CSV table of C-alpha atoms and ligand atoms in Angstrom, one decimal:
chain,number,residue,atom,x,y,z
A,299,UNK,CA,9.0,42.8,-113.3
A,300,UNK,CA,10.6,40.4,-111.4
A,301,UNK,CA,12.4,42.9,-109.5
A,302,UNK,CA,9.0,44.1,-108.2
A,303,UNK,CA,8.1,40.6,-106.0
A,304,UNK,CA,12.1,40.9,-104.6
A,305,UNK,CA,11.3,44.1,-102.9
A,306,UNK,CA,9.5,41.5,-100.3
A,307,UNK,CA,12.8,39.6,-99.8
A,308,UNK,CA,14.7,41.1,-97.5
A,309,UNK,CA,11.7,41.0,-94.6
A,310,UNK,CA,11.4,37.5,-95.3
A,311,UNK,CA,14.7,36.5,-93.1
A,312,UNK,CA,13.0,37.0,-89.4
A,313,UNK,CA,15.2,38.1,-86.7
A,314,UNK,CA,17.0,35.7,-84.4
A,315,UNK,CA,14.8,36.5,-81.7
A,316,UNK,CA,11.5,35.7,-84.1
A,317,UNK,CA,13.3,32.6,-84.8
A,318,UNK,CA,14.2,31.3,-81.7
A,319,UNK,CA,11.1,31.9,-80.0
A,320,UNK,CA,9.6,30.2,-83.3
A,321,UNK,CA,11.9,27.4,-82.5
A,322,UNK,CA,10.9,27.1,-78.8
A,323,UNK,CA,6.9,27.1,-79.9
A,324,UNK,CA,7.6,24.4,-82.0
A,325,UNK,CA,9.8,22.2,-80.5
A,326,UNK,CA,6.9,22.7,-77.7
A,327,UNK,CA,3.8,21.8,-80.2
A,328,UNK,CA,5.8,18.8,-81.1
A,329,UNK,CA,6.2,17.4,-78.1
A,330,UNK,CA,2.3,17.6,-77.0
A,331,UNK,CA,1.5,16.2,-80.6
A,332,UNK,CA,3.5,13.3,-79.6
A,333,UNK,CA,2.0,12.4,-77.0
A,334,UNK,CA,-1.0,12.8,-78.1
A,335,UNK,CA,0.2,10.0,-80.8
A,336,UNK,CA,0.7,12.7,-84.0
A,337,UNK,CA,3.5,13.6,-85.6
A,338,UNK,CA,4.2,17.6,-86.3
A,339,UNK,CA,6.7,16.6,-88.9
A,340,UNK,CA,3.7,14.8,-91.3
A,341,UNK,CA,1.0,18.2,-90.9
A,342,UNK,CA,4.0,20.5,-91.4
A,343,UNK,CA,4.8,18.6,-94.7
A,344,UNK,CA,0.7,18.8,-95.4
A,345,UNK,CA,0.6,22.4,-94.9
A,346,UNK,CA,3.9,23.0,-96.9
A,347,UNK,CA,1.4,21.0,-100.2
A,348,UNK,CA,-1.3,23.7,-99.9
A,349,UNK,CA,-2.0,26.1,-102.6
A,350,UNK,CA,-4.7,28.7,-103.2
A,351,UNK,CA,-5.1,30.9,-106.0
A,352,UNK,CA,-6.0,34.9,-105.9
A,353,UNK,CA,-8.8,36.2,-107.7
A,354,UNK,CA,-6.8,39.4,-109.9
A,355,UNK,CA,-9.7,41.1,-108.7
A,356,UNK,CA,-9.1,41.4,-105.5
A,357,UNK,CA,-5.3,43.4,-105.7
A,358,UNK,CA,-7.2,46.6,-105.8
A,359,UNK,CA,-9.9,48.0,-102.7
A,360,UNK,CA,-12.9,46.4,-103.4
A,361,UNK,CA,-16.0,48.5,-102.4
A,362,UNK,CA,-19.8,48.5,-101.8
A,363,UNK,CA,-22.7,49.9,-103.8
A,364,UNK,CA,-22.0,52.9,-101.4
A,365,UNK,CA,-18.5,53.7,-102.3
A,366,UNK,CA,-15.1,52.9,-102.5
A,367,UNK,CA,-11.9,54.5,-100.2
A,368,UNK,CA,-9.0,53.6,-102.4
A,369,UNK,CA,-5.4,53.1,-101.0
A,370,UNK,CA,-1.6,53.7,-102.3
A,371,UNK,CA,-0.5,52.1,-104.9
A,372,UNK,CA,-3.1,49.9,-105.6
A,373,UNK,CA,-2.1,48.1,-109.4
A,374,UNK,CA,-3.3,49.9,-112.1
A,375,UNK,CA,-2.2,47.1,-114.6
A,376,UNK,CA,-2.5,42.9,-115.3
A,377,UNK,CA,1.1,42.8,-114.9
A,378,UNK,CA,1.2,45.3,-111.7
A,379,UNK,CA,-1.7,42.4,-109.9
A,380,UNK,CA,0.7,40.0,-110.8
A,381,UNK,CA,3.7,41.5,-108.9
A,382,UNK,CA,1.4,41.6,-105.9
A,383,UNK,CA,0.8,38.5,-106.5
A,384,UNK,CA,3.4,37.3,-106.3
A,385,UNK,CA,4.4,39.2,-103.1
A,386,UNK,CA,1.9,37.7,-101.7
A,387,UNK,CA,3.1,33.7,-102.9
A,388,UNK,CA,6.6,34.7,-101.7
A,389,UNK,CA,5.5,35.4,-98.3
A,390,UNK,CA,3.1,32.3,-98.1
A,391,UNK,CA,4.9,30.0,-100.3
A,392,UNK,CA,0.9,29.1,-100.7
A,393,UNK,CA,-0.4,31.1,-103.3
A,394,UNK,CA,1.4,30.4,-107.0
A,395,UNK,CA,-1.4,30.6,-108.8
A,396,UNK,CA,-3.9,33.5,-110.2
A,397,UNK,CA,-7.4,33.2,-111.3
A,398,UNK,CA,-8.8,35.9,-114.1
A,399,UNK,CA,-12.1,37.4,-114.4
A,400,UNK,CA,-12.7,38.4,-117.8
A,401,UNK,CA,-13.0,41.1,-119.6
A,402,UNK,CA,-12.6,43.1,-116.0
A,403,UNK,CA,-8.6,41.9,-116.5
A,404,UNK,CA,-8.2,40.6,-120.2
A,405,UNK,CA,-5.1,40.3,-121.5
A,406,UNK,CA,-3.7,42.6,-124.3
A,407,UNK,CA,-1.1,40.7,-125.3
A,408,UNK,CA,-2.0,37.3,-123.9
A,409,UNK,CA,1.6,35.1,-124.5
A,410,UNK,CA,3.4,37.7,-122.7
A,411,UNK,CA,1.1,38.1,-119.7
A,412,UNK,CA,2.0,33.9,-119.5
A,413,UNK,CA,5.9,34.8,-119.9
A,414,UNK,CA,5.6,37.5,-117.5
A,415,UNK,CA,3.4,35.1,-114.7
A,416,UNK,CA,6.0,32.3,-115.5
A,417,UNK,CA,9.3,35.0,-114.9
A,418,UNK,CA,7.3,35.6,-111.3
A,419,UNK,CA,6.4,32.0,-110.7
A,420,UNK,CA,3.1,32.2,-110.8
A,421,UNK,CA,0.5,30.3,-113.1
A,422,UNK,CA,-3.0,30.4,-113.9
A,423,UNK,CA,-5.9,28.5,-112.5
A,424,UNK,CA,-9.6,28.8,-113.5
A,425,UNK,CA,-10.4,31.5,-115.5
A,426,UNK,CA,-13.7,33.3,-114.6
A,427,UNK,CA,-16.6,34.9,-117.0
A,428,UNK,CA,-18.8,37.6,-116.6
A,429,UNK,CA,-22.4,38.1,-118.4
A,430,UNK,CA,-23.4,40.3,-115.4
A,431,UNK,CA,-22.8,43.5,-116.4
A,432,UNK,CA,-22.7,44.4,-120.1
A,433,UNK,CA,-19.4,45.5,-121.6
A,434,UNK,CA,-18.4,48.6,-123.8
A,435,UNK,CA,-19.5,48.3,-127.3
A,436,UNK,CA,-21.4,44.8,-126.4
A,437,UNK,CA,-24.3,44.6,-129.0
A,438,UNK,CA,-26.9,43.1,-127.0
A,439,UNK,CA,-27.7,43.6,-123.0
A,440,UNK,CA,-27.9,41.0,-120.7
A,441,UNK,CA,-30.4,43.7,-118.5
A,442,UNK,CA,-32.7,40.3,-118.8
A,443,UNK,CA,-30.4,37.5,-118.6
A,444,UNK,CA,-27.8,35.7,-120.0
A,445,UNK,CA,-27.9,31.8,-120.8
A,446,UNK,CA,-31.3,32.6,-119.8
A,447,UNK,CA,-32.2,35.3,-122.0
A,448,UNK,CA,-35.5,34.4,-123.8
A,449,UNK,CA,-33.7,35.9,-127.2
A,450,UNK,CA,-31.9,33.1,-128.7
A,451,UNK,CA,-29.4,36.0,-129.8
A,452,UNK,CA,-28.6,37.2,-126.7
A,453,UNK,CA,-27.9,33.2,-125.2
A,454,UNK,CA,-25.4,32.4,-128.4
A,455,UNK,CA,-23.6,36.2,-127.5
A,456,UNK,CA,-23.4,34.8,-123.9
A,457,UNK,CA,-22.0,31.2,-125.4
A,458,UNK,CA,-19.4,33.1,-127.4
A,459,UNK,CA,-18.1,34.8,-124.5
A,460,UNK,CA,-17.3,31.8,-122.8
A,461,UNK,CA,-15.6,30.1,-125.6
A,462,UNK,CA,-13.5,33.2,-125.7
A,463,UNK,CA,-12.7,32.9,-121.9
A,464,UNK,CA,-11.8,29.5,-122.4
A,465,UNK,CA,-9.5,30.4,-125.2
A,466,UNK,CA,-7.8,32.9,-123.4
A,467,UNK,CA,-7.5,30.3,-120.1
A,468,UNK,CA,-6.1,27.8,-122.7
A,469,UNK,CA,-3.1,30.0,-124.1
A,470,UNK,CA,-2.2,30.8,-120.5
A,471,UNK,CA,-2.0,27.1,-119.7
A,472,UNK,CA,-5.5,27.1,-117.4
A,473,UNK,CA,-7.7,24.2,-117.3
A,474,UNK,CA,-11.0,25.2,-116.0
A,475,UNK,CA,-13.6,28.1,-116.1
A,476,UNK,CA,-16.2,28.7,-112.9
A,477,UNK,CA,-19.3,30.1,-114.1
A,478,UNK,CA,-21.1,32.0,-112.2
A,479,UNK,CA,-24.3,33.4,-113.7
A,480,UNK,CA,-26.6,36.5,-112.5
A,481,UNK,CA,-29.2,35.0,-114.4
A,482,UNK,CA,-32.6,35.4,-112.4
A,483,UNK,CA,-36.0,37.6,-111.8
A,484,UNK,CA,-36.6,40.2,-109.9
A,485,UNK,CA,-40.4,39.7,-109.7
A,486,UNK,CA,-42.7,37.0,-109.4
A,487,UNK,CA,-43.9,36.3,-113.3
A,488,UNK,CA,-40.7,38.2,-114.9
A,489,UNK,CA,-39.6,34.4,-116.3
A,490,UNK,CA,-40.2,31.4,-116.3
A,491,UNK,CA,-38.5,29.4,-113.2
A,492,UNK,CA,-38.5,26.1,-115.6
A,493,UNK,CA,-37.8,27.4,-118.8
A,494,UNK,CA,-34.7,29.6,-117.5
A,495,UNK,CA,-33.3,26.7,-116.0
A,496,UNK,CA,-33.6,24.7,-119.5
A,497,UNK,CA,-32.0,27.3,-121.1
A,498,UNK,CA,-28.9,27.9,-118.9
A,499,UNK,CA,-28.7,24.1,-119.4
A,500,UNK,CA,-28.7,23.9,-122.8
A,501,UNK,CA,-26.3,27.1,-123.1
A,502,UNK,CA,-24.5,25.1,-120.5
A,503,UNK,CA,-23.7,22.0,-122.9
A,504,UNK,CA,-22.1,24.5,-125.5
A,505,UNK,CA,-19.8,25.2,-123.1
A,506,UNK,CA,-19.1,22.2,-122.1
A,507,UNK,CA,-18.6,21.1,-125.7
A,508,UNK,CA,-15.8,23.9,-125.9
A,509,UNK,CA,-14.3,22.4,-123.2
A,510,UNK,CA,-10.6,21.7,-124.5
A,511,UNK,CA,-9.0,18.4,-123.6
A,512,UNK,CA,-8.5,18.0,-119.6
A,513,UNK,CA,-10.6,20.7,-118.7
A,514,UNK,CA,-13.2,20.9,-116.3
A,515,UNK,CA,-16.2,23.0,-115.8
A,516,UNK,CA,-17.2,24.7,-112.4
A,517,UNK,CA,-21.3,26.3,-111.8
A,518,UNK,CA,-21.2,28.4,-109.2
A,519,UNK,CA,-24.7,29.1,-107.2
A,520,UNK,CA,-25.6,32.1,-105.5
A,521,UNK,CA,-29.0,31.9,-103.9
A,522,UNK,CA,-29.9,35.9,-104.5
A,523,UNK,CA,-27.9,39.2,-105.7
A,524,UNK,CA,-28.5,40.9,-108.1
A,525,UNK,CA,-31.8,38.8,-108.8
A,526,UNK,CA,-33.3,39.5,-105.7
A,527,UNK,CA,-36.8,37.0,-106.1
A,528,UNK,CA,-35.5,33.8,-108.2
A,529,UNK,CA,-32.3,33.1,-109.1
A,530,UNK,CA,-31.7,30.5,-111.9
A,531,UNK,CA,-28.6,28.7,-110.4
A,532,UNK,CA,-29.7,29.5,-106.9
A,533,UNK,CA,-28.8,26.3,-104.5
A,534,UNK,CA,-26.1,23.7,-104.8
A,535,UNK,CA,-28.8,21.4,-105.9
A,536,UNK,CA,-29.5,23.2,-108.9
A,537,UNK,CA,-25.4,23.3,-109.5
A,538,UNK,CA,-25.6,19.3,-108.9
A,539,UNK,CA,-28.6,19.1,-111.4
A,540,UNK,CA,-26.5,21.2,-113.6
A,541,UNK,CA,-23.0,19.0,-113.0
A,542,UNK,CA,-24.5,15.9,-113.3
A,543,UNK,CA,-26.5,16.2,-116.6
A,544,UNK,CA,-23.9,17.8,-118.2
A,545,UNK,CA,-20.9,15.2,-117.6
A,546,UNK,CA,-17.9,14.3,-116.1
A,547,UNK,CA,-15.7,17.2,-116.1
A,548,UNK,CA,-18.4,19.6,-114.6
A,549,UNK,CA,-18.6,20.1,-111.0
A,550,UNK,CA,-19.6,22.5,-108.4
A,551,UNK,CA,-18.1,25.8,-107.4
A,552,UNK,CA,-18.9,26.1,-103.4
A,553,UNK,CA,-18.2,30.1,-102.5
A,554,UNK,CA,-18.5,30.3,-98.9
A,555,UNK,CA,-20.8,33.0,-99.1
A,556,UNK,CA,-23.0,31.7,-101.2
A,557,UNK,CA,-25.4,30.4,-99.3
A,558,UNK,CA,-28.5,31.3,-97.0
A,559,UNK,CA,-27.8,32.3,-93.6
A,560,UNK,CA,-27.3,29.2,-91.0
A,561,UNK,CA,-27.2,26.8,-94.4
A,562,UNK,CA,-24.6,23.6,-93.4
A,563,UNK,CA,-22.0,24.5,-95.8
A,564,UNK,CA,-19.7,21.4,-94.6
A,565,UNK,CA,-22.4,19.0,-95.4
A,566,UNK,CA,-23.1,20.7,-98.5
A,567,UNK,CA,-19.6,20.2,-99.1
A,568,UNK,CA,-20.0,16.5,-98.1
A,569,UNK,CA,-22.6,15.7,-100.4
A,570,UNK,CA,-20.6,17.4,-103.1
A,571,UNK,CA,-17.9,14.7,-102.4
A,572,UNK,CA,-20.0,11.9,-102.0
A,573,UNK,CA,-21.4,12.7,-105.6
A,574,UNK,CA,-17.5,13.5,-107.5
A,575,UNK,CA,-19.1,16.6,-107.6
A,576,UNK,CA,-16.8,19.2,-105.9
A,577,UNK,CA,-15.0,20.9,-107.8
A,578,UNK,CA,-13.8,24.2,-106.1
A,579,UNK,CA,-13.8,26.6,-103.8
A,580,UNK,CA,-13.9,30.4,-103.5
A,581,UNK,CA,-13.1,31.0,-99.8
A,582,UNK,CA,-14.3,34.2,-98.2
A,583,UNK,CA,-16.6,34.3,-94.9
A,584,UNK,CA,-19.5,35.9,-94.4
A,585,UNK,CA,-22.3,37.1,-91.3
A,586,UNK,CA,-25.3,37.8,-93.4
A,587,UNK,CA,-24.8,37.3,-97.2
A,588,UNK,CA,-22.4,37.5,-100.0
A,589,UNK,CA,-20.4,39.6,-97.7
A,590,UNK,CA,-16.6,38.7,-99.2
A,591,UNK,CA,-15.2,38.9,-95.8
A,592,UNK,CA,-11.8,37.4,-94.6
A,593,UNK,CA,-11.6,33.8,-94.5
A,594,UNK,CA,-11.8,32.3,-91.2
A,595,UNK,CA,-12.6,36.2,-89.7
A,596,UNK,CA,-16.5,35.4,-88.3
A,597,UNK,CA,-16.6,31.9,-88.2
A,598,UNK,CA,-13.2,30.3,-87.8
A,599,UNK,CA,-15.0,27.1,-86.5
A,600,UNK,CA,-17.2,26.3,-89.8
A,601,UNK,CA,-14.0,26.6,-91.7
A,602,UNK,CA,-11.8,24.3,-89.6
A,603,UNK,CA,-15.2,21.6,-90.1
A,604,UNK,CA,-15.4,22.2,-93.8
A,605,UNK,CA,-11.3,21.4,-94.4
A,606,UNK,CA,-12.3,18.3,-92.4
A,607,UNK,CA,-14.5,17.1,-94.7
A,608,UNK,CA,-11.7,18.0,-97.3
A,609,UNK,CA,-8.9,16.2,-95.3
A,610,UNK,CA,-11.1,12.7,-95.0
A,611,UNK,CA,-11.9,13.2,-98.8
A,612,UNK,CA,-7.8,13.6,-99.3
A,613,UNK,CA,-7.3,10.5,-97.0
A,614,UNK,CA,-10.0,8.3,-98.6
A,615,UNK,CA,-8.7,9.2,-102.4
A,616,UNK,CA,-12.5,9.7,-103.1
A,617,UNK,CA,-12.4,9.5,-106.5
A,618,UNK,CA,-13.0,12.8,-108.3
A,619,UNK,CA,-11.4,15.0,-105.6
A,620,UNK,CA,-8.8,17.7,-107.1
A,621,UNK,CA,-11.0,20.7,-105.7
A,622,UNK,CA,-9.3,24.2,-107.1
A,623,UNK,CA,-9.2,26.2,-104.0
A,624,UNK,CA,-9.5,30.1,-104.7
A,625,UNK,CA,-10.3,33.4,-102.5
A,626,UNK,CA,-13.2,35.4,-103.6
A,627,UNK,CA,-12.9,38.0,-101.4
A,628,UNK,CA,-13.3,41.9,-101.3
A,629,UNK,CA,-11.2,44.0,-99.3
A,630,UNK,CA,-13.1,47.1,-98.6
A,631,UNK,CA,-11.3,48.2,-95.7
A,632,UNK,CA,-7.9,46.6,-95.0
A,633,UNK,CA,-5.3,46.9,-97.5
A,634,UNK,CA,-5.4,44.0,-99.9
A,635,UNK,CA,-2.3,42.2,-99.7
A,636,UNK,CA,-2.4,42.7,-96.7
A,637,UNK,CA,-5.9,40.9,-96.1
A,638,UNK,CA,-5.0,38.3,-98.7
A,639,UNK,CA,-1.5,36.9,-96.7
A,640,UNK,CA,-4.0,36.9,-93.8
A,641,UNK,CA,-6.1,34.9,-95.7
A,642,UNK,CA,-3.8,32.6,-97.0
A,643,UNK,CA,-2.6,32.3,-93.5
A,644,UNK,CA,-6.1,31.4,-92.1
A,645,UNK,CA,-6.8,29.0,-95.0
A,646,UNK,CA,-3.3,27.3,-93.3
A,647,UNK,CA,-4.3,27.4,-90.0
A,648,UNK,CA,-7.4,25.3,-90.6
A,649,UNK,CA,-6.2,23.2,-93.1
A,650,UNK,CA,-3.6,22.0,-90.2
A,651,UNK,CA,-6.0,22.0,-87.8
A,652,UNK,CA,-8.3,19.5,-89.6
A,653,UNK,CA,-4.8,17.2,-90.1
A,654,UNK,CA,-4.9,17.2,-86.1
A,655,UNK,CA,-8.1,15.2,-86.0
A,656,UNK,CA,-7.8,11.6,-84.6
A,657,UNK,CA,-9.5,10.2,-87.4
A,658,UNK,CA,-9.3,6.4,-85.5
A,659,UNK,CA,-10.6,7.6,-82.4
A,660,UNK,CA,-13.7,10.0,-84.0
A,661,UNK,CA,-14.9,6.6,-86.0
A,662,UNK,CA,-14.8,4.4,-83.1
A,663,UNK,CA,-16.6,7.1,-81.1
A,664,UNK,CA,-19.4,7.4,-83.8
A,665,UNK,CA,-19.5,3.3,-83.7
A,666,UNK,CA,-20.1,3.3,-80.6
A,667,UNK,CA,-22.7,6.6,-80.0
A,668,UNK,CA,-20.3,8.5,-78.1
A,669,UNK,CA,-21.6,11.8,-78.8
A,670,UNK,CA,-19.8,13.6,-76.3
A,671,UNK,CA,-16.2,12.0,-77.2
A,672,UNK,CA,-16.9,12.1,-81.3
A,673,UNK,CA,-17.7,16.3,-80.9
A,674,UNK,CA,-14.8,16.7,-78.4
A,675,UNK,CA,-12.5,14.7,-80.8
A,676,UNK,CA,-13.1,17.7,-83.6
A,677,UNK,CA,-13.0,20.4,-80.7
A,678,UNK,CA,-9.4,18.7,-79.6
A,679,UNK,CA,-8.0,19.8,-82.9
A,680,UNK,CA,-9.4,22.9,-83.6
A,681,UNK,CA,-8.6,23.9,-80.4
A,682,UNK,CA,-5.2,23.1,-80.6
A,683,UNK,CA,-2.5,26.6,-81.4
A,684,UNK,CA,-1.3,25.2,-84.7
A,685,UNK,CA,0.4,28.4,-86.0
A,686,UNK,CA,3.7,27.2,-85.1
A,687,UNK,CA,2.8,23.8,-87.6
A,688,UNK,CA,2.0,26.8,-90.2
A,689,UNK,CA,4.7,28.5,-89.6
A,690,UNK,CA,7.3,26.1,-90.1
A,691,UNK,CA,5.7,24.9,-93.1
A,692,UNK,CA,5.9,28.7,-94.5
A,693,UNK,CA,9.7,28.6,-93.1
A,694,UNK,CA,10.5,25.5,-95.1
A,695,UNK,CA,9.3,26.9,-98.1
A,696,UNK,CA,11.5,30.0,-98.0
A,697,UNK,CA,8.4,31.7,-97.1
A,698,UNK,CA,7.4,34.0,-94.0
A,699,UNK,CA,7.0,33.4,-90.7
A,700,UNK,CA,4.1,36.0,-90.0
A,701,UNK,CA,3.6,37.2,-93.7
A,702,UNK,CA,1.9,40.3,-92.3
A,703,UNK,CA,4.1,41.7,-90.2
A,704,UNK,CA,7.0,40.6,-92.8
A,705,UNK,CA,5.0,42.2,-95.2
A,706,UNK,CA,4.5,45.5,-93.4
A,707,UNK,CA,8.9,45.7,-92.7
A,708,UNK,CA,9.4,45.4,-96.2
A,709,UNK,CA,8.2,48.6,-97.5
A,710,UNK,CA,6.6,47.3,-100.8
A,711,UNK,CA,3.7,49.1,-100.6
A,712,UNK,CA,5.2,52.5,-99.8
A,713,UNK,CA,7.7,51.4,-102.7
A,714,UNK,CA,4.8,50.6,-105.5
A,715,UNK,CA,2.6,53.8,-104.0
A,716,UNK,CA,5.7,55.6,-105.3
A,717,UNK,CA,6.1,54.3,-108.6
A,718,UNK,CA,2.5,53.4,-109.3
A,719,UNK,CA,1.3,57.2,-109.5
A,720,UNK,CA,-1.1,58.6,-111.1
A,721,UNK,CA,-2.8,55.7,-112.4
A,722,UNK,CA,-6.3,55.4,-113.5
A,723,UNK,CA,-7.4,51.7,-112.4
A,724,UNK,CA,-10.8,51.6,-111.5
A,725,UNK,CA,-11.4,48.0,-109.5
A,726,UNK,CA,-14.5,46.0,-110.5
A,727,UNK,CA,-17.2,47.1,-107.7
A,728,UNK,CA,-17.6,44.1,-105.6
A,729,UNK,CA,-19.7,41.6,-106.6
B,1459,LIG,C1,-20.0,36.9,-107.6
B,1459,LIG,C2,-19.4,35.5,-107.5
B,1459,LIG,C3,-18.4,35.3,-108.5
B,1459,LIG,C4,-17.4,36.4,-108.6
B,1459,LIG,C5,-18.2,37.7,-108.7
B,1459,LIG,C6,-17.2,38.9,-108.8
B,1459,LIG,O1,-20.8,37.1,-106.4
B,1459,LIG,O2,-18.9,35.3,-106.2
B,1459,LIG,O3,-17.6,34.2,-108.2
B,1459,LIG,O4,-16.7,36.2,-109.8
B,1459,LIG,O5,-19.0,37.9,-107.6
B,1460,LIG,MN1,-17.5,33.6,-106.0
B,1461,LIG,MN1,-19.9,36.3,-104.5
């Protein structure tokens, strides 16, 4: 399989020309960061730490509830999504690690799927579960709810399923699972807003009980879709409720979508910290809803503030911060890899942007009520052209300098279109 991820090699060596100017825009950065006090050499080493995992449900054209236009070669197999995958870590030198959603890509044969990830160097990071849909030959319907459900039945089916995710993350060497639960009405009086909290709690603790030794537990909210009047898990409140009652080593899951429109999703993500509480992320972007857009594509500025949140809770060792940062994203229209190295490239850019903040100079300006100089402080950085800081970092790591364009010389997917045929993968519809 190995030999599938190599096909990206060869593009990865950028022409002289590519280099040189990359050289120039550098050396260039550099300087003005110098005088500006910063060093290049210390966000370039920052950026070159960074890791994001892929969700293997985005490798494939996602789609709407109005249809789905399919590209070549999209993987019609576990062990094809890993390939790309890992296409996709070779050209970033950001993204080693995969996060499943099961049973949409459960493993047949589970010790060689971790043999096969290991051979690509790739590992696993949360593993994801899924009570909203029911499965092929699944006795009882979740149509009314999982950990939820008023049958008792239907809750311990819903329990079982997660221990079996968590057994499956375990043999491939994961160490969390992100729930995210559908659970919720669709009309005023269809349950009981208290009682269906109590019992995604209590289903909740189960879980948490299966937890095996150094793993953590992430709730993901979602304020509506598919329960369009109340759902159960709707607000990172509820998460926090949820996180805090049920211990230590369960913490909250902030998708960037998730939220309602104009919500403060960096001081959402502040509180989070404040409380040991954040746990994750899934990155996407979004204009009106759950939209699973591209990171960073509609508002670039709301990313760059939530990474600096991230980078003061990285400088302050806050105690409890090990956030697992994933995409949750569905490509609809651009081709996948394609739209995840852009991804990973954006998550990058404002992760060096945020190391460009003058941390000593933004807390003397908020002592002293300079409102003007504490905003223009943040604007400074993320105003700044750091792609030359992300592309050395990328360089150093044998990586790409643009992964897109290097990406797009190398062929692969013409390559895989050709040997992937004929297949019959259906992708999840996006969620
Ligand atoms: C949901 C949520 C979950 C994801 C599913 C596919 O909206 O974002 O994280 O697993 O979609
Ligand atoms: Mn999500
Ligand atoms: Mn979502």
């Amino acid at each position: 399989m190995s030999t599938v991820g190599d096909e990206a090699r060869p593009a990865l060596s950028p022409g002289a020309a590519a280099l040189r100017n990359h050289e120039r825009d550098y050396e260039a950065l550099a300087e003005r960061l110098a005088r500006r006090g910063q060093r290049a050499e210390t966000v370039v080493d920052a950026v070159g730490r960074f890791a994001v995992a892929v969700p293997s449900w985005a490798l494939g054209t996602g789609g709407t509830r109005f249809g789905r236009f399919p590209g070549p070669g999209e993987p019609r197999t576990l062990a094809e999504k890993l390939a790309d995958v890992a296409v996709v870590h070779r050209l970033t030198g950001a993204a080693p690690r995969v996060s499943l959603h099961i049973p949409w890509d459960e493993p047949d044969d589970v010790p060689a799927l971790r043999a096969l990830a290991a051979e690509l160097g790739l590992g696993f990071d949360a593993v994801n579960s899924n009570t909203f849909q029911d499965q092929p030959g699944q006795p009882l319907s979740y149509k009314l709810g999982s950990f939820s459900h008023p049958d008792a039945a239907v809750r311990r089916q819903a329990v079982e399923h997660h221990r079996h995710v968590i057994a499956v993350g375990q043999a491939l060497g994961a160490d969390a699972i992100t729930v995210w639960l559908a659970d919720g009405s669709n009309y005023p009086g269809q349950m009981s807003l208290r009682q269906s909290f109590e019992r995604v709690l209590d289903c909740l603790r189960d879980v948490y009980a299966a937890l095996p030794a150094g793993w953590r537990l992430f709730t993901e909210h979602k304020p509506y879709e598919p329960a369009f009047y109340a759902t159960v898990v709707q607000d990172w409140g509820s998460s926090l409720l949820l996180a805090q009652t049920l211990g230590e080593r369960a913490q909250c899951l902030v998708d960037l979508g998730h939220h309602l429109p104009n919500t403060n999703i960096e001081l959402v993500v502040a509180r989070l910290l404040g409380a040991a509480k954040l746990g994750g992320f899934h990155f996407n972007d979004s204009k009106y809803g759950d939209d699973d857009l591209t990171a960073g594509s509609i508002k670039p500025y709301g990313l760059f503030l939530i990474f600096h949140e991230l980078v003061l809770a990285e400088r302050e060792r806050l105690a409890g911060f090990r956030p697992a940062y994933m995409i949750d994203q569905s490509h609809n229209i651009k081709d996948p890899i394609e739209d995840l190295l852009q991804t990973v490239d954006q998550l990058q850019l404002a992760y060096a942007k945020a190391q460009l903040v003058d941390h000593a100079a933004l807390a003397a300006y908020q002592e002293s009520g300079d409102v003007l100089l504490a905003e223009r402080t943040l604007k400074d950085a993320f105003e700044t052209d750091a792609r030359p800081l992300v592309a050395e970092a990328r360089r150093r790591a044998g990586a790409a300098l643009d992964p897109v364009l290097a990406f797009r010389a190398s062929g692969y997917r013409a390559r895989v279109a050709a040997q992937r045929s004929g297949g019959g993968y259906v992708p999840p519809q996006s969620l």
